[in-house]
Amino acid sequence: MKSMALRFTNSFACLPDNFFVRTDPEPLDDCHLIDLNNKVADFLGLNSGFCQSAYFVDYLNGQQKHPEFDPLAAVYAGHQFGHYVPQLGDGRAILLGEITTDANQTWELQSKGSGLTQFSRSGDGRAVLRSTIREYLCSTAMDGLGIPSTHALCMMASSTDVYRERVEKAALLIRIAPSFVRFGSFEYFHYQSRPDLVKILADYVIKQQYPAFFGKVNSYFLFFQEVIRSTAELIAKWQAVGFAHGVMNTDNMSILGLTLDFGPFGFLDEYNPDYICNHSDHSGRYAFKRQATIGLWNLHRLAEALCSIIPMQQAIDALADYEKIFSRHFFQLMGEKLGLKERDKEVLTIINQLLSLLESNRVDYTVFFRSLASFDQAAGSSNLLIRNQFTDRDAFDAWAEKYQRQLVKESSDNRTRALLMNLHNPKYILRNYLAQIVIEKAERGDYSVISILQKLLQNPFDEHLEHEEYAQTPPDWAKEIVISCSS
Ligand code: AMP
Ligand code: MG
């Protein structure tokens, strides 16, 4: 069971030298696997026994050089908190190579936390255990929720010290995506006044990811339209599930509309549109309610970076569709959460009134929607379990009456609707306090909760009655949790 079955290529490494710097990972001391995502291993066609072997860990850690790896750190730039930073790049991630599956899908394999690169700036190239755990779990959570995201194959711990506010242990995350190209990858070449390289990158992305567009006269425009659509739909999904990314800088925006670079992200507990999950985001630029607007702002920065290959007016026209795509998708998802079939003005009012009620009554977003499946639409039902989540019960009753009328109008029935709603309203999300429990245990060498949480997050719509405690609202101590960019 050596590396026989593994075949790696690296098409990114075939781009001109301007795109990357070849960099070997710097091995961590005593690097050992703490969790493997079998689902990810399976779709990559990797044998899970092999993934858990010392060989594989040594390859990923850079202890041994795999003959087919061609490791590199890619360069990119980006608008960080609204300000252009001309050079960023993989400061602590290394693209090891690509795996092509039997289904002919190609996945880039990256190690995150693998040491210094030419783009590390003042950083140490490492990732601490706590941030690695957060990205590992959240990648699974996103997949379970059906939200496009990079995936995490496995996570390794080590005895290497790293220095943040305190001394911590370094860890390593192995993550995959069809492509890790970011909006900022295009910005880098645009602001370097290298339209030739913008074009090469666009051609590369189109050929690899959108082969149907390749060679068409308007291929760049079609590609840009796809980025707009996938970004708008991604953010609509974040909003519907209650996810805040936290650092929507253009260097963290995937060109494929994937959730990318998990840092100080957070899922809503109480419904609070003003929620700012990133402690360092003093102005609330990336507050939950601003994500859709920021997505559009970021797409404008991408349009500027592509202005040498897409006429500005065409890009502006395409951008005009963003809000429509976002709203349509969000409306669709919220209707599904409510178990409603129609999408008319009345339903829109029901959704909007509900959201303001959830906000003013500080109701837990996930618990509420999960419980709504048990709403009894028979006239006069008091729906106590749902009603009791609100402090303003009269306001809830007024809303419930409207909702009940709509259900009857749609000839809905309690049982069918409940089954359907449970497919759209997760019971389990990665609440900050759950991640915190896992982290505190892991820092003491106890990794036992990781696999439990992985199982719940991979199937968040199932009941898992034996693990109900993981569906609970945060305990009081969770209010003290502070998540910043330092990772
Ligand atoms: P982020 O906002 O975490 O996605 O990171 C922004 C930039 O900082 C990227 O270029 C990262 O590679 C870089 N970076 C973050 N943390 C580190 C670190 N510990 N060492 C080196 N570079 C880092
Ligand atoms: Mg980043």
Coordinates of C-alpha atoms and ligand atoms in Angstrom, one line a residue:
M1 CA 0.0 0.0 0.0
K2 CA 2.7 2.5 -0.9
S3 CA 2.0 5.4 -3.2
M4 CA 1.3 3.1 -6.1
A5 CA -2.2 4.2 -6.7
L6 CA -1.4 7.9 -6.4
R7 CA -0.9 9.9 -9.6
F8 CA -0.1 13.6 -9.2
T9 CA 0.2 16.3 -11.8
N10 CA 0.5 20.0 -11.5
S11 CA -1.0 22.1 -14.3
F12 CA -0.6 25.3 -12.3
A13 CA 3.2 24.7 -12.3
C14 CA 3.1 24.8 -16.1
L15 CA 2.1 28.5 -16.1
P16 CA 4.9 31.1 -16.5
D17 CA 7.2 31.7 -13.5
N18 CA 5.5 34.9 -12.7
F19 CA 2.6 33.0 -11.1
F20 CA 4.4 31.2 -8.3
V21 CA 7.6 30.4 -6.6
R22 CA 8.6 26.7 -6.3
T23 CA 8.8 26.0 -2.5
D24 CA 9.2 22.8 -0.5
P25 CA 7.2 22.4 2.6
E26 CA 9.2 22.7 5.9
P27 CA 8.4 19.6 7.9
L28 CA 6.8 19.9 11.3
D29 CA 8.3 18.0 14.2
D30 CA 6.5 14.8 15.2
C31 CA 3.8 15.4 12.6
H32 CA 0.9 13.0 13.1
L33 CA -2.6 12.6 11.7
I34 CA -5.4 13.5 14.0
D35 CA -8.3 13.2 11.7
L36 CA -9.1 12.0 8.2
N37 CA -12.3 12.9 6.3
N38 CA -13.1 9.6 4.7
K39 CA -15.7 11.1 2.4
V40 CA -13.1 13.4 0.9
A41 CA -10.6 10.5 0.7
D42 CA -13.2 8.4 -1.1
F43 CA -14.1 10.9 -3.8
L44 CA -10.4 11.5 -4.4
G45 CA -10.1 7.7 -4.9
L46 CA -7.6 7.5 -2.0
N47 CA -7.5 4.4 0.2
S48 CA -8.2 5.5 3.7
G49 CA -5.6 3.0 5.1
F50 CA -3.0 4.5 2.9
C51 CA -4.0 8.1 4.0
Q52 CA -3.5 7.0 7.6
S53 CA -0.1 5.5 6.9
A54 CA 3.2 7.1 7.9
Y55 CA 4.2 7.3 4.2
F56 CA 1.3 9.6 3.3
V57 CA 1.8 11.8 6.4
D58 CA 5.5 12.1 5.5
Y59 CA 4.7 13.2 2.0
L60 CA 2.2 15.7 3.1
N61 CA 4.5 17.1 5.8
G62 CA 7.4 17.3 3.4
Q63 CA 9.5 14.9 5.4
Q64 CA 9.8 12.9 2.2
K65 CA 9.5 14.4 -1.2
H66 CA 6.9 12.6 -3.3
P67 CA 8.4 12.1 -6.8
E68 CA 5.2 13.5 -8.5
F69 CA 4.7 16.6 -6.3
D70 CA 5.8 19.9 -7.7
P71 CA 5.3 22.1 -4.7
L72 CA 4.8 25.8 -5.1
A73 CA 3.4 28.9 -3.5
A74 CA 1.2 31.0 -5.8
V75 CA 1.3 34.8 -5.9
Y76 CA -1.8 37.0 -5.6
A77 CA -2.8 40.4 -4.4
G78 CA -6.0 41.7 -2.9
H79 CA -8.2 44.4 -1.4
Q80 CA -8.0 44.0 2.3
F81 CA -10.6 45.9 4.2
G82 CA -11.1 48.1 1.2
H83 CA -7.4 48.9 0.6
Y84 CA -5.3 47.4 -2.2
V85 CA -2.3 45.4 -1.1
P86 CA -0.1 44.8 -4.2
Q87 CA 1.4 41.5 -3.1
L88 CA 0.1 38.8 -0.9
G89 CA 0.3 35.2 -2.0
D90 CA 0.4 31.8 -0.4
G91 CA 2.2 32.8 2.8
R92 CA 1.6 29.5 4.6
A93 CA 0.1 27.3 2.0
I94 CA 1.8 25.2 -0.6
L95 CA 0.2 23.7 -3.6
L96 CA 1.6 20.1 -3.6
G97 CA 0.0 18.9 -6.8
E98 CA -3.2 17.8 -8.4
I99 CA -5.1 14.5 -8.3
T100 CA -7.4 13.5 -11.2
T101 CA -10.2 11.2 -10.0
D102 CA -11.6 8.3 -12.0
A103 CA -14.6 10.6 -12.7
N104 CA -12.0 12.8 -14.5
Q105 CA -12.3 15.6 -12.0
T106 CA -9.0 17.3 -11.1
W107 CA -8.4 18.5 -7.5
E108 CA -5.6 20.7 -6.3
L109 CA -4.0 19.5 -3.1
Q110 CA -2.7 22.2 -0.7
S111 CA -1.0 21.9 2.6
K112 CA -1.7 24.9 4.9
G113 CA 0.7 25.7 7.7
S114 CA 3.7 24.2 5.8
G115 CA 6.3 26.8 6.6
L116 CA 7.8 30.0 5.1
T117 CA 7.3 30.9 1.5
Q118 CA 8.4 34.0 -0.4
F119 CA 5.0 35.4 0.4
S120 CA 5.0 35.0 4.2
R121 CA 5.8 38.7 4.8
S122 CA 6.0 39.0 8.6
G123 CA 4.3 35.7 9.3
D124 CA 5.9 32.4 10.2
G125 CA 4.2 30.2 7.6
R126 CA 2.5 28.2 10.2
A127 CA -1.1 27.5 11.3
V128 CA -2.0 27.0 15.0
L129 CA -3.9 23.9 16.0
R130 CA -7.1 25.9 16.9
S131 CA -7.4 27.6 13.5
T132 CA -6.7 24.3 11.7
I133 CA -9.4 22.6 13.7
R134 CA -11.8 25.4 12.8
E135 CA -11.1 25.2 9.1
Y136 CA -11.2 21.4 9.1
L137 CA -14.6 21.3 10.9
C138 CA -16.1 24.1 8.9
S139 CA -15.1 22.6 5.6
T140 CA -17.1 19.6 6.6
A141 CA -20.0 21.7 7.9
M142 CA -20.2 23.5 4.6
D143 CA -20.2 20.3 2.6
G144 CA -22.9 18.9 4.8
L145 CA -25.0 22.0 4.4
G146 CA -24.6 21.8 0.6
I147 CA -22.7 25.1 0.4
P148 CA -19.8 25.2 -2.1
S149 CA -16.5 25.2 -0.3
T150 CA -13.0 24.0 -0.4
H151 CA -12.7 20.6 1.3
A152 CA -10.4 19.4 4.0
L153 CA -8.9 15.9 3.6
C154 CA -7.1 15.6 6.9
M155 CA -5.5 17.4 9.7
M156 CA -2.2 16.8 11.4
A157 CA -0.8 17.9 14.8
S158 CA 2.8 18.4 15.7
S159 CA 5.2 19.3 18.5
T160 CA 6.5 22.4 16.8
D161 CA 6.0 25.6 18.8
V162 CA 4.5 28.7 17.3
Y163 CA 4.3 32.1 18.9
R164 CA 1.0 34.0 18.8
E165 CA -0.4 35.8 21.9
R166 CA 0.9 32.7 23.7
V167 CA 3.0 29.7 22.7
E168 CA 0.9 27.2 20.7
K169 CA 1.4 24.1 18.7
A170 CA 1.6 24.2 14.9
A171 CA -0.7 22.0 12.9
L172 CA -1.2 21.1 9.2
L173 CA -4.3 21.1 7.2
I174 CA -4.6 19.3 3.8
R175 CA -7.3 20.9 1.7
I176 CA -8.5 20.4 -1.8
A177 CA -10.4 22.5 -4.4
P178 CA -10.7 22.3 -8.2
S179 CA -8.8 25.6 -8.1
F180 CA -7.5 27.9 -5.4
V181 CA -7.4 30.9 -7.8
R182 CA -8.8 34.0 -6.2
F183 CA -10.1 37.4 -7.4
G184 CA -6.8 38.7 -6.1
S185 CA -4.8 36.4 -8.4
F186 CA -6.1 38.5 -11.3
E187 CA -5.7 41.8 -9.4
Y188 CA -2.0 41.1 -8.9
F189 CA -1.2 40.9 -12.7
H190 CA -3.6 43.8 -13.5
Y191 CA -2.0 46.2 -11.1
Q192 CA 1.5 45.0 -12.3
S193 CA 0.4 46.3 -15.7
R194 CA 0.6 42.8 -17.1
P195 CA -2.6 42.3 -19.2
D196 CA -0.8 39.5 -21.0
L197 CA -0.6 37.5 -17.7
V198 CA -4.2 38.4 -16.8
K199 CA -5.1 36.8 -20.1
I200 CA -3.0 33.7 -19.5
L201 CA -4.6 33.2 -16.1
A202 CA -8.1 33.7 -17.5
D203 CA -7.4 31.2 -20.3
Y204 CA -6.0 28.7 -17.8
V205 CA -9.0 29.0 -15.5
I206 CA -11.5 28.8 -18.3
K207 CA -9.7 25.8 -19.9
Q208 CA -9.6 23.9 -16.6
Q209 CA -12.8 24.9 -15.0
Y210 CA -15.2 26.1 -17.8
P211 CA -14.1 24.1 -20.8
A212 CA -17.4 24.7 -22.5
F213 CA -16.4 28.4 -22.8
F214 CA -12.9 27.8 -24.0
G215 CA -12.2 29.1 -27.5
K216 CA -15.5 31.0 -27.8
V217 CA -15.3 34.6 -28.9
N218 CA -16.9 35.9 -25.7
S219 CA -15.3 33.3 -23.4
Y220 CA -14.0 35.9 -20.9
F221 CA -17.4 37.5 -20.6
L222 CA -19.1 34.1 -20.1
F223 CA -16.5 33.3 -17.5
F224 CA -17.1 36.6 -15.6
Q225 CA -20.9 36.0 -15.7
E226 CA -20.3 32.6 -14.1
V227 CA -18.2 34.2 -11.4
I228 CA -21.0 36.7 -10.7
R229 CA -23.6 33.9 -10.6
S230 CA -21.6 31.6 -8.4
T231 CA -20.6 34.4 -6.0
A232 CA -24.1 35.7 -5.7
E233 CA -25.5 32.2 -5.1
L234 CA -22.8 31.4 -2.6
I235 CA -23.5 34.5 -0.5
A236 CA -27.3 33.8 -0.7
K237 CA -26.6 30.4 0.8
W238 CA -24.4 31.9 3.6
Q239 CA -27.3 34.3 4.4
A240 CA -29.9 31.6 4.4
V241 CA -28.0 29.4 6.7
G242 CA -26.7 32.2 8.9
F243 CA -23.0 32.0 8.1
A244 CA -20.6 35.0 8.4
H245 CA -17.2 34.6 6.6
G246 CA -15.5 37.3 8.5
V247 CA -12.7 38.3 6.1
M248 CA -14.2 38.9 2.7
N249 CA -11.1 40.5 1.3
T250 CA -10.7 39.9 -2.5
D251 CA -7.8 37.6 -1.8
N252 CA -10.2 35.3 0.1
M253 CA -12.8 35.3 -2.8
S254 CA -12.7 32.1 -4.8
I255 CA -12.9 32.5 -8.6
L256 CA -15.2 29.4 -8.4
G257 CA -17.6 30.8 -5.8
L258 CA -16.3 28.5 -3.1
T259 CA -16.2 29.3 0.6
L260 CA -12.4 29.8 1.0
D261 CA -10.0 30.6 3.8
F262 CA -11.8 30.0 7.0
G263 CA -10.6 32.4 9.6
P264 CA -12.7 34.1 12.2
F265 CA -16.0 32.9 10.6
G266 CA -19.1 32.4 12.7
F267 CA -22.6 30.9 12.5
L268 CA -25.4 33.0 13.9
D269 CA -26.7 31.8 17.2
E270 CA -29.4 34.5 17.9
Y271 CA -30.6 36.1 14.7
N272 CA -28.6 39.3 14.5
P273 CA -28.0 40.9 11.1
D274 CA -25.4 43.2 12.7
Y275 CA -23.3 40.2 13.8
I276 CA -19.6 40.8 13.4
C277 CA -17.7 37.6 13.8
N278 CA -14.2 39.0 13.3
H279 CA -13.0 40.7 16.5
S280 CA -10.5 42.8 14.4
D281 CA -13.3 44.1 12.1
H282 CA -13.9 47.3 14.0
S283 CA -16.0 49.1 11.4
G284 CA -18.2 46.0 10.8
R285 CA -17.2 46.0 7.1
Y286 CA -17.8 42.3 7.0
A287 CA -20.9 42.2 9.3
F288 CA -23.4 39.4 8.4
K289 CA -25.8 41.8 6.8
R290 CA -23.2 43.4 4.6
Q291 CA -22.0 40.2 2.9
A292 CA -24.1 40.5 -0.2
T293 CA -23.1 44.1 -0.7
I294 CA -19.4 43.2 -0.2
G295 CA -19.7 40.4 -2.7
L296 CA -20.7 42.9 -5.3
W297 CA -18.0 45.4 -4.3
N298 CA -15.5 42.6 -4.7
L299 CA -16.9 41.6 -8.1
H300 CA -16.3 45.3 -9.1
R301 CA -12.7 44.9 -8.2
L302 CA -12.5 41.8 -10.3
A303 CA -14.1 43.6 -13.2
E304 CA -11.4 46.2 -13.0
A305 CA -8.7 43.5 -12.9
L306 CA -10.3 42.0 -16.1
C307 CA -10.8 45.3 -17.9
S308 CA -8.1 44.4 -20.5
I309 CA -10.0 41.3 -21.6
I310 CA -13.6 42.3 -21.0
P311 CA -14.9 45.7 -22.2
M312 CA -15.9 47.8 -19.1
Q313 CA -19.5 48.3 -20.3
Q314 CA -20.1 44.6 -20.8
A315 CA -18.7 44.0 -17.3
I316 CA -21.0 46.7 -15.8
D317 CA -24.0 45.2 -17.6
A318 CA -23.2 41.7 -16.2
L319 CA -22.7 43.1 -12.7
A320 CA -26.2 44.6 -12.9
D321 CA -27.6 41.0 -12.7
Y322 CA -25.9 40.3 -9.4
E323 CA -28.6 41.6 -7.1
K324 CA -31.3 39.9 -9.0
I325 CA -29.4 36.5 -8.9
F326 CA -28.7 37.0 -5.2
S327 CA -32.3 37.9 -4.3
R328 CA -33.9 35.2 -6.4
H329 CA -31.7 32.6 -4.8
F330 CA -32.1 33.9 -1.3
F331 CA -35.9 34.0 -1.7
Q332 CA -35.9 30.5 -3.0
L333 CA -33.9 29.2 -0.1
M334 CA -35.9 31.1 2.6
G335 CA -39.1 29.8 1.0
E336 CA -37.7 26.2 1.3
K337 CA -36.8 26.9 4.9
L338 CA -40.4 27.9 5.6
G339 CA -41.8 24.9 3.7
L340 CA -43.6 27.2 1.3
K341 CA -44.1 26.4 -2.4
E342 CA -45.1 29.8 -3.8
R343 CA -42.7 32.8 -4.3
D344 CA -45.0 35.8 -4.4
K345 CA -45.3 39.1 -2.6
E346 CA -47.2 37.5 0.2
V347 CA -44.5 35.0 0.8
L348 CA -41.8 37.8 0.7
T349 CA -43.7 39.6 3.4
I350 CA -43.9 36.5 5.5
I351 CA -40.1 36.1 5.2
N352 CA -39.3 39.7 5.9
Q353 CA -41.7 40.0 8.9
L354 CA -40.3 36.8 10.3
L355 CA -36.7 38.0 10.0
S356 CA -37.5 41.2 11.9
L357 CA -39.3 39.2 14.6
L358 CA -36.4 36.9 15.0
E359 CA -34.1 39.9 15.3
S360 CA -36.2 41.9 17.8
N361 CA -36.9 38.8 19.9
R362 CA -33.3 37.5 19.7
V363 CA -34.4 34.1 18.7
D364 CA -31.9 31.4 17.9
Y365 CA -31.9 31.2 14.1
T366 CA -31.1 27.5 13.7
V367 CA -33.2 26.2 16.5
F368 CA -36.2 28.3 15.3
F369 CA -36.2 27.0 11.8
R370 CA -35.6 23.4 12.8
S371 CA -38.6 23.7 15.2
L372 CA -40.8 25.3 12.6
A373 CA -41.2 21.9 10.9
S374 CA -43.5 21.0 13.8
F375 CA -45.8 23.9 13.1
D376 CA -49.4 22.7 13.2
Q377 CA -51.3 24.5 10.5
A378 CA -54.8 23.6 11.9
A379 CA -56.7 26.8 12.7
G380 CA -56.4 27.8 16.4
S381 CA -53.3 25.7 17.1
S382 CA -51.1 27.5 19.6
N383 CA -47.8 26.0 18.5
L384 CA -46.4 26.5 22.0
L385 CA -42.9 25.1 21.4
I386 CA -42.3 27.6 18.6
R387 CA -44.2 30.5 20.2
N388 CA -42.3 30.2 23.5
Q389 CA -39.1 31.1 21.7
F390 CA -40.4 34.7 21.4
T391 CA -40.7 37.3 24.1
D392 CA -43.3 39.2 22.1
R393 CA -45.9 36.4 21.8
D394 CA -48.6 38.6 20.3
A395 CA -46.3 39.6 17.5
F396 CA -45.5 35.9 16.9
D397 CA -49.3 35.0 16.9
A398 CA -49.9 37.7 14.2
W399 CA -47.1 36.3 12.1
A400 CA -48.2 32.7 12.6
E401 CA -51.7 33.5 11.5
K402 CA -50.3 34.8 8.2
Y403 CA -48.1 31.8 7.8
Q404 CA -50.9 29.5 8.6
R405 CA -53.2 31.1 6.0
Q406 CA -50.4 30.8 3.4
L407 CA -49.9 27.1 4.2
V408 CA -53.6 26.4 3.8
K409 CA -53.7 28.4 0.6
E410 CA -50.9 26.2 -0.8
S411 CA -52.8 23.0 0.3
S412 CA -49.9 22.1 2.5
D413 CA -50.1 19.3 5.0
N414 CA -48.2 19.0 8.3
R415 CA -46.5 15.7 7.6
T416 CA -45.2 16.2 4.1
R417 CA -44.1 19.7 4.9
A418 CA -42.3 18.7 8.1
L419 CA -40.3 16.1 6.2
L420 CA -39.4 18.6 3.5
M421 CA -38.5 21.3 5.9
N422 CA -36.1 19.0 7.8
L423 CA -34.1 18.7 4.6
H424 CA -33.6 22.4 4.4
N425 CA -33.2 23.4 8.1
P426 CA -30.1 21.9 9.7
K427 CA -30.2 20.7 13.3
Y428 CA -26.4 20.9 13.6
I429 CA -24.2 23.9 12.7
L430 CA -20.7 24.6 13.8
R431 CA -21.4 27.0 16.5
N432 CA -18.4 28.8 17.9
Y433 CA -18.8 27.3 21.3
L434 CA -18.7 23.7 19.8
A435 CA -15.5 24.5 17.9
Q436 CA -14.2 25.9 21.2
I437 CA -14.9 22.7 23.1
V438 CA -13.1 20.7 20.5
I439 CA -10.1 23.1 20.5
E440 CA -9.7 23.1 24.3
K441 CA -9.8 19.3 24.4
A442 CA -7.4 19.0 21.4
E443 CA -4.9 21.3 23.0
R444 CA -4.8 18.9 25.9
G445 CA -4.2 16.0 23.4
D446 CA -7.8 14.7 23.5
Y447 CA -9.2 14.5 19.9
S448 CA -12.2 12.4 20.7
V449 CA -14.9 15.0 20.0
I450 CA -13.6 15.8 16.5
S451 CA -15.0 12.6 14.9
I452 CA -18.3 13.0 16.7
L453 CA -18.7 16.5 15.4
Q454 CA -17.5 15.5 11.9
K455 CA -20.3 12.9 11.8
L456 CA -22.9 15.5 12.8
L457 CA -21.7 18.2 10.5
Q458 CA -21.5 15.9 7.6
N459 CA -25.2 15.0 8.0
P460 CA -26.6 18.1 9.8
F461 CA -30.2 17.5 8.6
D462 CA -30.4 14.1 10.4
E463 CA -31.7 13.8 14.0
H464 CA -28.7 12.0 15.7
L465 CA -30.8 11.7 18.8
E466 CA -27.8 10.3 20.8
H467 CA -26.0 13.7 20.3
E468 CA -28.7 16.2 20.9
E469 CA -26.5 18.2 23.2
Y470 CA -24.6 19.4 20.1
A471 CA -27.7 21.1 18.8
Q472 CA -28.1 23.3 21.8
T473 CA -27.8 27.1 22.0
P474 CA -24.6 28.4 23.4
P475 CA -23.9 28.3 27.2
D476 CA -23.2 31.5 29.0
W477 CA -19.4 31.1 28.9
A478 CA -19.6 31.2 25.1
K479 CA -20.2 34.9 25.2
E480 CA -16.5 35.3 26.2
I481 CA -15.2 33.7 23.0
V482 CA -13.2 36.1 20.9
I483 CA -12.1 35.2 17.4
S484 CA -9.6 37.3 15.6
C485 CA -7.5 37.0 12.5
S486 CA -4.5 35.8 14.5
S487 CA -4.2 32.2 13.4
Ligands
AMP1 P1 -5.9 35.5 5.4 O1 -6.6 36.8 5.6 O2 -5.7 34.7 6.7 O3 -6.4 34.7 4.3 O4 -4.3 35.8 5.1 C1 -3.9 37.0 4.3 C2 -2.5 36.8 3.9 O5 -1.6 36.6 5.0 C3 -2.2 35.6 3.0 O6 -1.3 36.0 2.0 C4 -1.7 34.6 3.9 O7 -0.9 33.7 3.3 C5 -0.9 35.4 4.9 N1 -0.7 34.8 6.2 C6 -1.6 34.6 7.2 N2 -1.1 34.0 8.2 C7 0.2 33.8 7.9 C8 1.3 33.2 8.6 N3 1.2 32.7 9.9 N4 2.5 33.1 8.0 C9 2.6 33.6 6.8 N5 1.7 34.2 6.1 C10 0.5 34.3 6.6
MG2 MG -6.5 34.2 2.7

